[in-house]
XYZ file of C-alpha atoms in Angstrom:
708
model
C -5.281 53.793 24.545
C -2.160 52.020 23.307
C -0.509 51.664 26.726
C -0.102 48.893 29.317
C -0.633 49.746 32.990
C 0.796 47.368 35.621
C -0.319 47.391 39.263
C 0.690 45.312 42.282
C -1.647 42.398 41.587
C -2.720 42.748 37.957
C -2.092 44.605 34.718
C -4.355 46.371 32.229
C -3.817 45.588 28.564
C -4.426 47.981 25.663
C -7.870 47.594 24.036
C -6.217 46.755 20.724
C -4.469 43.722 22.271
C -7.752 42.484 23.731
C -9.670 42.868 20.461
C -6.920 41.113 18.535
C -6.952 38.340 21.136
C -10.652 37.834 20.381
C -10.210 37.479 16.628
C -8.205 34.242 16.313
C -10.704 32.465 18.575
C -13.972 32.359 16.587
C -15.089 29.185 14.932
C -18.552 30.307 13.837
C -19.455 33.969 14.380
C -18.385 37.430 15.502
C -20.959 40.000 16.599
C -20.205 43.662 17.247
C -22.130 46.654 18.595
C -20.410 50.028 18.226
C -21.223 53.638 17.450
C -18.395 53.900 14.929
C -16.120 51.557 12.965
C -13.259 53.291 11.218
C -9.781 52.614 9.887
C -9.695 56.164 8.519
C -6.307 57.107 9.927
C -5.124 60.664 9.395
C -1.829 59.994 11.180
C 1.455 58.379 10.329
C 3.415 56.016 12.547
C 2.946 52.985 14.724
C -0.582 53.976 15.786
C -2.179 53.530 12.377
C -1.393 49.807 12.271
C -3.507 48.991 15.333
C -6.900 49.910 13.931
C -5.971 48.735 10.454
C -5.002 45.327 11.826
C -8.332 44.956 13.628
C -10.273 46.104 10.560
C -8.408 43.663 8.320
C -8.973 40.912 10.882
C -12.741 41.460 10.609
C -12.479 41.544 6.824
C -10.496 38.300 6.764
C -12.875 36.591 9.213
C -15.895 37.308 7.032
C -14.313 36.523 3.666
C -11.484 33.988 3.836
C -12.645 32.208 6.996
C -16.356 32.424 6.084
C -17.407 33.317 9.627
C -20.745 34.937 10.343
C -19.919 38.552 11.199
C -22.809 40.746 12.348
C -22.341 44.404 13.115
C -24.774 46.969 14.557
C -23.874 50.648 14.166
C -25.263 54.074 15.003
C -26.801 56.371 12.392
C -24.034 57.629 10.046
C -23.397 61.383 9.850
C -21.269 63.649 7.665
C -18.557 63.774 10.297
C -18.826 60.043 11.048
C -19.721 58.299 7.786
C -20.234 54.558 7.390
C -17.538 54.167 4.725
C -15.737 51.275 6.384
C -18.803 49.323 7.468
C -20.217 49.750 3.964
C -16.942 48.357 2.641
C -17.280 45.306 4.899
C -20.858 44.749 3.720
C -20.012 45.241 0.030
C -17.239 42.651 0.206
C -19.539 40.178 1.930
C -17.463 40.257 5.088
C -20.274 41.296 7.432
C -23.987 41.841 7.834
C -24.425 45.459 8.907
C -27.508 46.983 10.488
C -28.054 50.606 11.446
C -30.193 51.822 14.346
C -31.984 55.137 13.805
C -32.451 56.283 17.381
C -34.119 59.564 16.501
C -36.771 57.717 14.534
C -37.339 55.079 17.225
C -36.974 57.140 20.406
C -37.107 60.774 19.305
C -33.468 61.373 20.266
C -30.345 59.593 21.427
C -27.447 57.650 19.950
C -26.059 54.132 20.074
C -23.310 54.321 22.680
C -22.875 50.619 23.508
C -19.521 49.023 22.653
C -19.764 45.244 22.684
C -17.929 42.372 20.977
C -19.115 38.735 21.124
C -17.235 35.726 19.748
C -19.094 32.407 19.355
C -21.163 33.395 22.401
C -18.219 32.130 24.473
C -16.112 35.252 25.014
C -16.959 38.931 25.063
C -15.566 42.428 25.407
C -17.561 45.287 26.957
C -15.910 48.689 27.146
C -15.910 52.373 26.384
C -13.692 52.245 23.290
C -15.116 53.043 19.867
C -13.789 51.007 16.975
C -11.746 53.857 15.546
C -8.155 55.038 15.634
C -8.659 57.674 18.356
C -9.944 55.177 20.900
C -7.223 52.661 20.151
C -4.306 55.094 20.195
C -5.055 58.445 21.812
C -8.073 58.378 24.126
C -8.450 57.221 27.720
C -10.639 54.085 27.573
C -11.468 51.076 29.755
C -13.113 47.721 29.098
C -13.664 44.183 30.407
C -12.700 40.981 28.591
C -14.801 37.971 29.606
C -13.966 34.321 28.867
C -14.721 30.908 30.400
C -18.026 32.235 31.735
C -20.711 31.035 29.268
C -23.688 32.056 31.427
C -22.567 35.682 31.582
C -21.575 35.812 27.908
C -24.940 34.339 26.882
C -26.696 36.985 28.972
C -24.664 39.683 27.206
C -25.702 38.144 23.892
C -29.345 38.964 24.692
C -28.421 42.656 24.692
C -26.988 42.248 21.205
C -30.144 40.428 20.067
C -32.269 43.406 21.132
C -30.112 45.798 19.106
C -30.110 43.449 16.117
C -33.912 43.529 16.100
C -33.870 47.349 16.186
C -31.761 47.367 13.031
C -34.390 45.584 10.932
C -36.323 47.592 8.314
C -39.389 49.293 9.830
C -38.285 48.108 13.269
C -40.152 49.019 16.429
C -39.050 49.037 20.047
C -39.393 45.360 21.069
C -40.825 45.990 24.535
C -39.985 44.353 27.845
C -41.852 41.049 27.648
C -40.088 39.130 24.869
C -39.327 35.698 26.385
C -36.047 35.101 24.560
C -34.669 38.446 25.792
C -35.639 38.191 29.462
C -32.993 37.425 32.076
C -32.706 36.246 35.653
C -29.250 37.737 36.154
C -29.658 41.121 37.826
C -28.915 43.107 40.982
C -31.047 40.752 43.080
C -29.623 37.591 41.528
C -26.045 38.202 40.325
C -23.639 35.589 39.020
C -20.781 34.848 41.392
C -17.311 34.618 39.879
C -13.778 34.450 41.228
C -11.450 37.388 40.552
C -7.954 37.099 42.057
C -9.247 34.454 44.502
C -12.029 36.781 45.664
C -15.716 36.082 45.066
C -17.547 38.881 43.240
C -21.154 39.274 42.174
C -21.580 40.235 38.500
C -24.560 41.341 36.430
C -24.872 43.381 33.233
C -27.069 46.482 32.977
C -28.444 48.278 29.940
C -30.287 51.410 28.860
C -32.634 52.989 27.912
C -35.301 51.271 30.066
C -37.420 50.487 27.000
C -34.612 48.191 25.803
C -34.378 46.379 29.154
C -36.618 43.260 29.038
C -38.051 41.689 32.173
C -35.364 40.978 34.746
C -32.720 43.308 33.308
C -31.389 45.976 35.698
C -31.164 49.400 34.066
C -27.930 51.392 34.001
C -29.414 54.047 36.266
C -30.595 51.514 38.836
C -27.231 49.753 38.834
C -25.251 52.983 39.324
C -27.670 54.157 42.007
C -27.241 50.886 43.912
C -23.449 51.182 43.810
C -23.626 54.751 45.151
C -26.071 53.862 47.928
C -23.891 50.975 49.170
C -20.711 53.059 49.417
C -19.326 53.443 52.941
C -15.858 54.975 52.415
C -15.355 56.402 48.951
C -16.786 56.744 45.436
C -14.264 57.138 42.612
C -15.733 58.054 39.221
C -14.098 58.265 35.792
C -16.373 59.596 33.061
C -16.022 61.551 29.826
C -18.508 64.324 30.716
C -20.379 65.205 33.884
C -23.618 66.855 32.806
C -26.724 66.227 34.979
C -28.755 67.207 31.925
C -30.820 65.732 29.116
C -30.195 66.902 25.534
C -26.842 68.366 26.561
C -25.955 69.569 23.066
C -29.343 71.059 22.210
C -30.250 74.727 22.459
C -32.256 74.152 25.639
C -30.982 71.213 27.717
C -33.185 69.949 30.543
C -32.071 69.254 34.086
C -31.851 65.568 35.091
C -30.256 65.466 38.506
C -31.045 61.964 39.744
C -27.450 60.695 39.876
C -26.175 64.094 41.006
C -28.660 63.997 43.891
C -27.530 60.501 44.916
C -23.883 61.580 44.942
C -24.707 64.565 47.142
C -26.765 62.337 49.407
C -23.817 59.941 49.803
C -21.500 62.835 50.616
C -23.854 64.292 53.234
C -25.561 61.248 54.746
C -22.656 58.790 54.674
C -19.691 61.204 54.642
C -18.341 59.342 51.626
C -15.243 60.702 49.878
C -15.993 61.520 46.227
C -13.226 61.816 43.647
C -13.956 62.356 39.971
C -11.805 62.044 36.868
C -13.442 64.076 34.103
C -12.298 64.354 30.516
C -12.146 67.720 28.790
C -13.002 67.971 25.097
C -13.513 70.769 22.634
C -17.245 70.067 22.981
C -17.245 70.078 26.797
C -19.765 72.606 28.077
C -18.691 75.271 30.549
C -21.597 74.600 32.877
C -20.076 71.197 33.720
C -17.777 73.146 36.054
C -20.766 74.531 37.948
C -22.074 71.043 38.716
C -18.622 69.915 39.806
C -18.283 72.941 42.081
C -21.636 72.185 43.682
C -20.322 68.725 44.572
C -17.090 70.237 45.848
C -18.942 72.637 48.140
C -20.690 69.687 49.772
C -17.861 67.194 49.701
C -15.203 69.572 50.953
C -12.724 68.940 48.147
C -12.828 69.780 44.491
C -13.023 66.628 42.337
C -9.776 65.728 40.623
C -9.876 66.614 36.951
C -7.496 65.520 34.237
C -7.635 66.549 30.603
C -7.661 64.026 27.784
C -8.308 65.502 24.343
C -8.966 63.399 21.255
C -8.050 65.174 18.007
C -11.294 66.481 16.469
C -9.698 67.333 13.141
C -6.584 66.856 11.071
C -5.243 70.216 12.282
C -5.477 69.405 15.974
C -2.193 69.676 17.896
C -2.458 66.124 19.224
C -2.214 64.950 15.629
C 0.951 66.966 15.156
C 2.418 65.354 18.266
C 1.821 61.947 16.690
C 3.233 63.040 13.343
C 6.497 64.182 14.871
C 6.706 61.111 17.094
C 6.771 63.047 20.353
C 4.431 62.152 23.177
C 5.641 65.056 25.299
C 5.263 67.981 22.886
C 3.129 70.767 24.349
C 0.861 72.588 21.907
C 1.568 76.057 23.258
C 4.754 77.815 24.252
C 5.049 80.275 27.096
C 7.313 83.298 26.816
C 10.066 81.428 28.628
C 10.400 78.853 25.856
C 9.938 81.481 23.164
C 12.814 83.649 24.382
C 15.114 80.827 25.494
C 14.755 78.342 22.624
C 14.059 80.501 19.613
C 15.453 83.950 20.318
C 18.441 83.850 22.634
C 20.326 80.931 21.133
C 19.438 81.558 17.495
C 20.269 85.234 17.940
C 23.563 84.308 19.598
C 24.478 82.096 16.648
C 23.990 84.987 14.239
C 25.859 87.379 16.552
C 28.862 85.061 16.476
C 28.558 84.664 12.702
C 28.417 88.408 12.099
C 31.232 89.092 14.568
C 33.558 86.678 12.786
C 32.636 88.286 9.482
C 33.275 91.827 10.716
C 36.539 90.880 12.418
C 38.208 91.070 9.005
C 37.085 94.660 8.379
C 39.550 97.471 9.004
C 37.623 100.726 8.533
C 35.977 101.532 11.874
C 35.327 105.261 11.397
C 32.520 106.693 13.489
C 29.012 106.083 12.147
C 30.219 103.825 9.350
C 28.474 100.484 8.923
C 31.603 98.747 10.202
C 31.589 100.850 13.356
C 28.027 99.767 13.987
C 29.045 96.124 13.764
C 32.064 96.760 15.962
C 29.802 98.168 18.682
C 27.909 94.877 18.785
C 30.850 92.614 18.040
C 31.395 89.766 20.524
C 34.139 87.280 21.229
C 33.053 83.728 20.512
C 31.615 82.554 23.854
C 32.448 79.244 25.479
C 30.038 76.693 26.885
C 29.720 78.325 30.311
C 29.145 81.781 28.814
C 26.375 80.366 26.616
C 24.874 78.532 29.583
C 24.814 81.623 31.812
C 23.420 83.808 29.024
C 20.688 81.301 28.216
C 19.567 80.889 31.817
C 20.094 84.455 32.988
C 17.269 85.044 35.500
C 16.643 88.578 34.215
C 14.941 87.462 31.030
C 14.306 83.777 31.586
C 10.631 84.140 32.567
C 8.999 86.457 30.044
C 11.707 88.233 28.076
C 12.089 90.682 26.407
C 14.789 89.527 24.014
C 18.280 90.902 24.603
C 21.426 90.281 22.608
C 24.509 88.633 24.031
C 26.333 91.947 23.568
C 23.850 93.624 25.950
C 24.432 90.829 28.450
C 28.209 91.314 28.084
C 27.909 95.090 28.550
C 25.996 94.575 31.806
C 29.130 93.110 33.415
C 31.912 94.792 31.443
C 30.721 98.363 30.805
C 29.898 101.115 33.344
C 26.476 101.906 31.848
C 24.279 100.128 34.410
C 26.257 101.599 37.325
C 25.407 105.146 36.236
C 21.835 104.672 34.966
C 18.925 105.778 37.157
C 17.393 102.294 37.399
C 14.848 103.206 40.082
C 13.467 106.137 38.085
C 13.006 104.102 34.917
C 11.448 101.227 36.840
C 8.986 103.568 38.545
C 7.983 105.102 35.221
C 7.333 101.671 33.745
C 5.257 100.637 36.767
C 2.935 103.656 36.637
C 0.436 102.322 34.040
C 0.358 98.768 35.463
C -2.389 99.420 38.092
C -4.647 100.839 35.369
C -3.977 97.861 33.110
C -4.673 95.486 35.992
C -7.923 97.142 37.047
C -9.128 97.409 33.451
C -8.359 93.739 32.877
C -10.162 92.566 36.021
C -13.301 94.564 35.240
C -13.461 93.784 31.534
C -12.645 90.078 31.844
C -15.306 89.734 34.540
C -18.064 91.121 32.323
C -16.723 89.811 28.999
C -14.906 86.502 29.599
C -13.469 84.604 26.667
C -15.193 81.448 27.925
C -18.569 82.928 26.974
C -17.554 82.649 23.324
C -17.406 78.854 23.795
C -20.990 78.458 24.989
C -24.011 77.508 22.908
C -25.908 80.482 24.323
C -23.408 82.808 22.657
C -24.151 81.337 19.222
C -27.843 80.519 19.517
C -29.195 83.421 21.565
C -26.919 86.321 20.598
C -27.174 88.301 17.365
C -24.494 88.584 14.707
C -23.926 92.213 15.682
C -23.364 91.219 19.302
C -20.859 88.537 18.311
C -19.131 91.042 16.043
C -19.006 93.584 18.869
C -17.751 90.966 21.352
C -14.485 90.849 19.442
C -13.543 94.242 20.872
C -13.782 93.550 24.635
C -12.103 90.173 24.094
C -9.176 91.867 22.376
C -9.137 94.529 25.098
C -8.746 91.789 27.727
C -5.918 90.264 25.726
C -4.109 93.605 25.364
C -4.392 94.489 29.043
C -3.053 91.098 30.067
C -0.096 91.385 27.696
C 0.612 94.985 28.701
C 0.805 93.955 32.350
C 3.191 91.091 31.640
C 5.464 93.033 29.309
C 5.658 96.141 31.523
C 6.578 94.045 34.557
C 9.123 92.116 32.499
C 10.823 95.354 31.487
C 10.957 96.347 35.163
C 13.098 93.292 35.902
C 15.592 94.531 33.304
C 15.631 98.131 34.478
C 16.156 97.172 38.127
C 19.098 94.971 37.119
C 20.480 97.615 34.750
C 20.477 95.349 31.701
C 19.915 97.349 28.518
C 21.117 100.722 29.824
C 22.930 102.794 27.172
C 23.829 106.484 26.774
C 21.011 108.501 25.210
C 23.459 110.072 22.778
C 23.727 106.706 20.993
C 19.950 106.642 20.404
C 19.367 102.976 21.360
C 16.519 101.105 19.693
C 14.531 98.087 20.989
C 16.436 94.853 20.559
C 19.244 96.491 18.620
C 20.914 98.736 21.165
C 23.001 101.778 20.107
C 22.449 103.042 16.552
C 24.979 105.931 16.255
C 27.949 107.642 17.911
C 29.793 104.350 18.158
C 33.181 105.935 18.781
C 31.675 108.018 21.584
C 30.160 104.854 23.023
C 33.575 103.197 23.057
C 35.133 106.185 24.869
C 32.335 106.194 27.490
C 32.761 102.459 28.053
C 36.495 102.930 28.634
C 36.269 106.018 30.886
C 34.282 105.663 34.174
C 34.452 109.422 34.829
C 33.037 110.226 31.404
C 30.329 107.589 31.942
C 29.103 109.406 35.061
C 28.313 112.542 33.034
C 26.059 110.810 30.492
C 22.301 110.373 30.561
C 20.997 106.839 30.067
C 17.804 105.129 29.026
C 16.542 101.576 28.556
C 15.219 101.817 25.006
C 17.313 98.783 24.070
C 14.947 96.526 26.029
C 11.784 98.592 25.501
C 9.322 95.930 24.363
C 5.844 97.463 24.387
C 4.538 100.954 23.647
C 0.928 100.657 24.796
C -0.160 104.112 23.609
C 1.076 103.780 20.032
C 0.039 100.146 19.890
C -3.524 101.180 20.681
C -3.863 104.521 18.928
C -1.762 104.457 15.792
C -4.213 104.561 12.841
C -2.967 101.554 10.870
C -2.134 97.955 11.591
C 1.385 98.300 10.223
C 2.191 101.287 12.446
C 0.584 99.671 15.511
C 2.549 96.474 15.004
C 5.790 98.429 15.262
C 4.898 99.302 18.869
C 4.124 95.696 19.895
C 6.710 93.206 21.178
C 9.425 95.388 19.694
C 12.492 93.403 20.743
C 11.052 90.240 19.203
C 10.222 92.178 16.050
C 13.852 93.225 15.865
C 14.901 89.579 16.229
C 12.512 88.534 13.456
C 13.628 91.369 11.187
C 17.371 90.756 11.605
C 17.448 86.968 11.788
C 14.571 85.984 9.504
C 13.271 88.794 7.288
C 16.581 90.286 6.131
C 18.339 86.934 5.785
C 15.669 85.126 3.784
C 16.976 84.987 0.207
C 13.706 85.454 -1.721
C 12.410 88.984 -1.128
C 8.864 88.264 -2.294
C 8.428 85.633 0.415
C 10.121 87.426 3.291
C 6.967 88.718 4.956
C 4.894 85.484 4.913
C 7.917 83.441 6.022
C 8.541 85.854 8.896
C 4.956 85.567 10.112
C 5.066 81.781 9.735
C 8.192 81.650 11.932
C 6.471 83.948 14.419
C 3.532 81.523 14.533
C 5.821 78.547 15.017
C 7.558 79.878 18.099
C 4.199 80.568 19.693
C 3.326 76.862 19.386
C 1.459 74.435 17.146
C -2.137 75.426 17.872
C -4.004 76.181 14.661
C -5.254 79.467 16.130
C -1.734 80.917 16.165
C -1.356 80.315 12.442
C -4.843 81.561 11.568
C -4.065 84.742 13.487
C -0.494 85.588 12.537
C -0.519 84.259 8.984
C -3.603 86.376 8.221
C -1.639 89.593 8.759
C 0.547 89.469 5.608
C -2.570 88.897 3.487
C -4.024 92.168 4.797
C -1.029 94.529 4.896
C -0.677 95.045 1.098
C -4.320 96.133 0.890
C -3.798 98.564 3.764
C -0.695 99.967 2.077
C -2.616 100.589 -1.146
C -5.279 102.576 0.698
C -2.812 104.593 2.769
C -0.754 105.488 -0.279
C -3.789 106.780 -2.165
C -5.627 108.504 0.693
C -2.963 109.912 2.994
C -2.511 113.163 1.035
C -6.221 113.896 0.692
C -7.280 117.021 2.581
C -10.620 116.566 4.368
C -12.897 119.301 5.748
C -12.788 120.075 9.464
C -14.875 117.544 11.370
C -14.831 115.031 8.542
C -11.174 114.303 9.216
C -12.055 113.305 12.791
C -14.817 111.007 11.571
C -12.401 109.480 9.097
C -9.809 109.005 11.862
C -12.402 107.198 13.996
C -13.373 104.945 11.091
C -9.726 104.037 10.501
C -9.264 103.274 14.190
C -12.430 101.148 14.330
C -11.400 99.300 11.178
C -7.910 98.616 12.504
C -9.245 97.306 15.807
C -11.812 95.131 14.001
C -9.064 93.207 12.234
C -6.810 93.017 15.276
C -9.720 91.745 17.377
C -10.752 89.255 14.695
C -7.269 87.768 14.502
C -6.709 87.763 18.252
C -9.903 85.744 18.734
C -8.286 82.907 16.770
C -5.100 83.359 18.802
C -7.082 82.908 22.023
C -9.494 80.168 20.911
C -6.545 78.025 19.729
C -8.476 75.135 18.144
C -9.403 75.262 14.492
C -13.021 74.194 15.091
C -13.525 76.893 17.733
C -11.943 79.544 15.507
C -14.056 78.727 12.483
C -17.183 78.457 14.593
C -16.687 82.039 15.755
C -15.503 83.429 12.434
C -18.307 81.768 10.495
C -20.871 83.055 13.013
C -19.956 86.609 11.925
C -19.755 85.510 8.275
C -16.002 86.205 7.973
C -16.793 89.915 7.654
C -13.195 91.170 8.138
C -11.986 88.750 5.454
C -14.670 89.978 3.077
C -13.712 93.589 3.800
C -10.092 92.770 2.976
C -11.154 91.275 -0.352
C -13.194 94.420 -1.025
C -10.110 96.551 -0.286
C -8.114 94.627 -2.868
C -10.927 94.978 -5.408
C -11.091 98.753 -4.876
C -7.314 99.043 -4.937
C -6.971 97.237 -8.254
C -9.885 99.064 -9.908
C -10.675 102.510 -8.494
C -7.160 103.433 -7.418
C -5.670 101.892 -10.538
C -7.942 104.051 -12.698
C -7.089 107.051 -10.535
C -3.403 106.525 -11.284
C -4.126 106.402 -15.010
C -6.176 109.619 -14.806
C -3.415 111.348 -12.847
C -0.864 110.210 -15.408
C -2.988 111.532 -18.285
C -3.507 114.817 -16.444
C 0.243 115.174 -15.963
C 0.838 114.458 -19.647
C -1.741 117.075 -20.710
C -0.177 119.628 -18.386
C 3.251 118.875 -19.824
C 1.883 119.306 -23.377
C 0.399 122.692 -22.490
C 3.717 123.782 -21.004
C 5.547 122.696 -24.170
C 3.117 124.557 -26.421
C 3.348 127.650 -24.267
C 7.139 127.535 -24.411
C 7.167 127.166 -28.213
C 4.740 130.082 -28.646
C 6.945 132.361 -26.602
């Protein structure tokens, strides 16, 4: 990664600095082993220059400086093509050989990363020769110079790989004299590091590529574990005691796992592990880590480092915007505080200044409505207190500054039955909680990330699994939103007289003159009945059981919908684009994960098709019994689309979303296309027939009138 770490006695340089330090040195040759060479940068900024500089340095070494550049690479794939190495070879800058591990060994990949310069200096490390490793991914390596014996020994490892890259190559075996070594665990080289003597030897794998005298990777790691007396600290990308991890049926290989457990039990050694988490990390890695934790008495430390798997990954967006601290998701705190409260306040001030010039404030006139929500321009401290008001700072719902002002300056909250309304809102929470615990236990979202889910489950099962996953999501959101409303009702924020018919987010909608009299007369305020509809954010029943997506959406996150409608939808100048822009803004304040956009931006593509069907079918009278079947079909169809979209919302990453959606063949998308096709053909023809029928009826009426 492109960072420098300084400790008390030494510092760690970025890999890019080390590789660039190697390049000016060579007089004769540069040799490289890597699983991937790439300058294919999909990002903009300082990071792209690092890999490009190294690539151009190799190109210049092989062309202008006429050095012998040899490069060994892994088998190219569609996702990791050999475009750049082919470019080096075509321009005569390097000799490139490819090792086909599947052909030679039946499986496996080239995972060695090794640079040699004139057989005098070397770099061994974990970093691939691509932009991710140089700029975004946690890597480590060792730069060796002024130690010709060790560098020459490392060169023998390269020679073995170079032989494997020949046409019709075979595994060289363990007895080739020029590849054997005497430097191993029993006979290490002794070098000075910070005035301390250390024994050094280089290991390799697989065993069939370790000639006589070479210690294998497994043997070297096992020896280190067995000699530990106090602690073992491990940093590794994945921890899978398995063979063929990414196949349908991986096989258990617990040799190293057993040695770690033995060290923990027999020697009471402290074990700490730093494990990377990737989109391809398997869930069962946690089970192996827990088994170590049960023995060792402390769960291994885990830190997440994610390399962007695609151009839509949030880490890429962080680089594009130049922010190393941007988080890819937003919790409800940031949503309400950053995007709703302050933006809404700005428009409240704008509208208040505009309405201040109006004179006609008769009851129920549009001006009276604005007057009821009119605010004085707040100062810095008022804005600060409103923004950080504890009542809504955690999870919302959204409330206008006028509601906040009324809490302290109107008698509404003093006369509202806060305890009654809070109790009523709490009643369904135990059911939601129990339903969530049971359903999420049997149908966890994590199961949709496993290979078993895709390889051993049918398409119908994966299609059905959308429903319990969406059920879990709804129950979790219902719990959070109901409890959030309880905070408001207990504080009295959002209480208004029922006679004004308050609506979510908006507040009073009529009887504005009456509202003003109640606010000014404490005795009159005591006689009124109050409710908290102004901060009512979720209607679970209608959200679940309304027959259409459009009607169900109106019962979900209602105060935020009001904010979107007033501040985005109605203010956007181009009417045709209001809906997609509104959903795009909604996606943005959720975060930058691709799943949010796949979910929310899919809705406006569906709603017109739904409207066409409802308009043409809502007046049709169905026989008794059939109408119930039709109602069930509509409900199932609505929930199918909601569940389909919510899966993307929960899976977050674009590769995970498309893996799931493609596994069910994008059925909801295809059904939407079919709805449009029917709407533009069948229903269009139906309209023409109805129009002709009306014209014929009108003609008959005219003729009848003339005859009379």
